[in-house]
Amino acid sequence: MTSTQSSGASPGRWHGVHKALAEPLRIRLLEALWENPQSARELADRADLPADRLYYHLGQLEKAGLIEIAEYRPLARGKVERVYAPAVTEPPGDAASPEEMAEFLGSMLDATRADINAAYRSQRAGGRREVDVHRGALRLTDEALAELREHIARLAIRFGDRDTPGVWTRIVITLVDLQDRPTHVVTNPPERSS
């Protein structure tokens, strides 16, 4: 993680994410919102459920910081409806405690597991979802690590445009050193004798 600011999130906040994602219906709602922002009424039509049954679940997702109100859409007779969209959830900053980071990573891995399970369930039901899981180790110098981070950032910009056609695909990339990096010690070069 390269951020130098703490997000101000507490360990309880990440526990709330874990709790919010423990309900399969909430995962389905979040998946639907990744496709495009929607109101509770639109989500209810899609899930074939009454809208008033979804408000509790949307509230839990909002409380956990996973979704937010993107806009208030005007309706007939001066009423408005909330339109929900996924919230941008930042990881804890470098000043986070190990417990806070563990809570965040646990929630992120639980959400990723839910994404993978949903994809496999869709495949079994005849749908077409691609799943690729890779785990490996690379030997990277400081320069190679910086280059890899730059490539990842460029790919995120290139493919992260919400208006680009295609299928939303979750990607989780972790770059974590498995050992301490050597410290660079500047020494005086040996003097040349003439």
Coordinates of C-alpha atoms in Angstrom, one line a residue:
M1 CA 0.0 0.0 0.0
T2 CA 1.4 3.3 -1.0
S3 CA -1.0 5.6 0.7
T4 CA 0.4 7.7 3.5
Q5 CA -2.9 8.9 5.0
S6 CA -5.1 6.9 7.3
S7 CA -8.6 6.5 6.1
G8 CA -9.8 7.1 9.7
A9 CA -11.7 3.8 9.6
S10 CA -11.9 1.8 12.8
P11 CA -11.7 -2.0 13.1
G12 CA -15.4 -2.0 13.8
R13 CA -16.0 -0.5 10.4
W14 CA -14.4 -3.4 8.6
H15 CA -16.3 -5.8 10.9
G16 CA -19.5 -4.1 9.6
V17 CA -18.4 -4.9 6.0
H18 CA -18.0 -8.5 6.9
K19 CA -21.4 -8.6 8.6
A20 CA -23.0 -6.8 5.6
L21 CA -21.6 -9.3 3.1
A22 CA -22.7 -12.4 5.2
E23 CA -26.2 -12.2 3.6
P24 CA -26.3 -13.6 0.1
L25 CA -29.2 -11.3 -0.9
R26 CA -26.9 -8.3 -0.1
I27 CA -24.2 -9.7 -2.3
R28 CA -26.7 -10.0 -5.2
L29 CA -27.8 -6.4 -4.6
L30 CA -24.2 -5.2 -4.6
E31 CA -23.6 -7.1 -7.8
A32 CA -26.6 -5.5 -9.5
L33 CA -25.4 -2.1 -8.5
W34 CA -22.0 -2.7 -10.0
E35 CA -23.8 -3.0 -13.4
N36 CA -25.5 0.4 -12.9
P37 CA -27.0 2.6 -10.2
Q38 CA -30.6 1.6 -9.3
S39 CA -33.4 2.5 -7.0
A40 CA -34.8 0.1 -4.4
R41 CA -37.9 -0.3 -6.7
E42 CA -35.6 -1.3 -9.7
L43 CA -33.6 -3.7 -7.5
A44 CA -36.8 -5.2 -6.2
D45 CA -38.1 -5.8 -9.7
R46 CA -34.9 -7.5 -10.6
A47 CA -34.8 -9.7 -7.5
D48 CA -38.6 -10.4 -7.8
L49 CA -39.1 -9.2 -4.2
P50 CA -41.2 -6.4 -2.7
A51 CA -39.2 -3.1 -2.4
D52 CA -40.0 -2.7 1.3
R53 CA -38.2 -6.0 1.9
L54 CA -35.0 -4.6 0.4
Y55 CA -34.7 -1.3 2.5
Y56 CA -33.3 -3.1 5.5
H57 CA -30.6 -4.8 3.4
L58 CA -29.8 -1.6 1.5
G59 CA -29.5 0.1 4.8
Q60 CA -27.0 -2.5 6.0
L61 CA -24.9 -2.1 2.9
E62 CA -25.0 1.7 3.2
K63 CA -24.1 1.5 6.9
A64 CA -21.1 -0.7 6.1
G65 CA -20.0 1.9 3.5
L66 CA -20.4 -0.5 0.5
I67 CA -23.1 1.5 -1.2
E68 CA -24.1 5.2 -1.2
I69 CA -26.9 7.3 -2.5
A70 CA -25.9 8.5 -5.9
E71 CA -28.9 10.7 -6.6
Y72 CA -32.4 11.5 -5.6
R73 CA -34.7 10.8 -8.6
P74 CA -37.9 12.9 -8.8
L75 CA -41.2 11.0 -8.9
A76 CA -44.8 12.0 -9.5
R77 CA -46.5 14.3 -6.9
G78 CA -43.2 15.7 -5.6
K79 CA -41.9 12.5 -4.2
V80 CA -38.3 11.3 -4.7
E81 CA -36.6 7.9 -4.7
R82 CA -33.0 7.2 -3.7
V83 CA -30.8 5.8 -6.4
Y84 CA -28.0 3.6 -5.0
A85 CA -24.5 3.0 -6.4
P86 CA -21.4 1.2 -5.0
A87 CA -19.3 3.3 -2.7
V88 CA -15.6 3.7 -3.3
T89 CA -14.1 1.9 -0.3
E90 CA -10.5 2.8 0.4
P91 CA -8.3 0.5 2.4
P92 CA -6.9 1.7 5.7
G93 CA -3.8 3.9 5.4
D94 CA -0.3 3.0 6.3
A95 CA -0.9 4.2 9.9
A96 CA -3.6 1.5 10.4
S97 CA -3.1 -1.0 13.2
P98 CA -2.4 -4.7 12.3
E99 CA -5.9 -5.5 13.7
E100 CA -7.6 -2.9 11.5
M101 CA -5.7 -4.2 8.4
A102 CA -6.6 -7.8 9.3
E103 CA -10.3 -6.8 9.5
F104 CA -10.2 -5.1 6.2
L105 CA -8.3 -7.9 4.4
G106 CA -10.7 -10.5 5.9
S107 CA -13.7 -8.5 4.6
M108 CA -12.1 -8.1 1.2
L109 CA -11.3 -11.9 1.0
D110 CA -14.8 -12.8 2.1
A111 CA -16.2 -10.5 -0.6
T112 CA -13.9 -12.1 -3.2
R113 CA -14.9 -15.5 -2.1
A114 CA -18.6 -14.5 -2.5
D115 CA -17.8 -13.2 -6.0
I116 CA -16.1 -16.5 -7.0
N117 CA -18.9 -18.6 -5.5
A118 CA -21.5 -16.5 -7.4
A119 CA -19.6 -17.0 -10.6
Y120 CA -19.4 -20.8 -10.1
R121 CA -23.1 -21.0 -9.2
S122 CA -23.9 -19.1 -12.4
Q123 CA -21.8 -21.5 -14.4
R124 CA -23.6 -24.5 -13.0
A125 CA -26.9 -22.8 -13.9
G126 CA -25.8 -22.4 -17.5
G127 CA -24.5 -18.9 -17.3
R128 CA -21.1 -17.8 -18.6
R129 CA -18.8 -16.2 -16.1
E130 CA -15.1 -16.4 -16.3
V131 CA -13.0 -17.1 -13.2
D132 CA -9.2 -17.0 -13.2
V133 CA -7.3 -17.4 -9.9
H134 CA -3.6 -17.2 -9.8
R135 CA -1.2 -17.3 -6.9
G136 CA 2.5 -17.2 -7.4
A137 CA 5.7 -15.5 -6.3
L138 CA 7.9 -13.2 -8.4
R139 CA 11.4 -12.0 -7.7
L140 CA 11.2 -8.2 -8.0
T141 CA 13.8 -5.5 -7.6
D142 CA 12.7 -2.1 -6.3
E143 CA 12.7 -0.9 -10.0
A144 CA 10.7 -4.0 -11.2
L145 CA 8.2 -3.5 -8.4
A146 CA 7.7 0.1 -9.3
E147 CA 7.3 -0.9 -13.0
L148 CA 4.7 -3.6 -12.1
R149 CA 2.7 -1.1 -10.0
E150 CA 2.8 1.4 -12.9
H151 CA 1.4 -1.3 -15.3
I152 CA -1.4 -2.2 -12.8
A153 CA -2.3 1.5 -12.4
R154 CA -2.4 2.0 -16.2
L155 CA -4.6 -1.1 -16.6
A156 CA -7.0 0.1 -13.9
I157 CA -7.4 3.4 -15.7
R158 CA -7.8 1.8 -19.1
F159 CA -10.4 -0.7 -18.1
G160 CA -12.0 1.1 -15.2
D161 CA -14.2 3.4 -17.1
R162 CA -17.9 2.8 -16.1
D163 CA -19.1 4.0 -19.5
T164 CA -17.1 1.4 -21.5
P165 CA -19.1 -1.5 -22.8
G166 CA -18.3 -5.0 -21.4
V167 CA -18.9 -7.2 -18.4
W168 CA -17.9 -6.0 -14.9
T169 CA -15.0 -8.2 -13.7
R170 CA -13.7 -8.1 -10.2
I171 CA -9.9 -8.1 -9.9
V172 CA -8.0 -8.4 -6.7
I173 CA -4.2 -7.9 -6.9
T174 CA -2.0 -8.2 -3.9
L175 CA 1.7 -7.3 -4.0
V176 CA 3.2 -8.3 -0.7
D177 CA 6.9 -9.0 -0.1
L178 CA 7.6 -12.4 1.5
Q179 CA 10.9 -11.2 3.0
D180 CA 12.4 -7.8 4.0
R181 CA 13.9 -5.8 1.1
P182 CA 17.6 -5.0 1.4
T183 CA 18.3 -1.5 2.6
H184 CA 20.3 0.7 0.3
V185 CA 23.5 1.8 2.0
V186 CA 25.5 4.5 0.3
T187 CA 29.2 3.9 0.8
N188 CA 32.1 6.0 -0.3
P189 CA 33.7 4.5 -3.4
P190 CA 37.3 3.3 -2.9
E191 CA 39.9 5.8 -3.7
R192 CA 41.9 5.2 -6.8
S193 CA 45.6 5.0 -6.5
S194 CA 47.7 6.6 -9.2

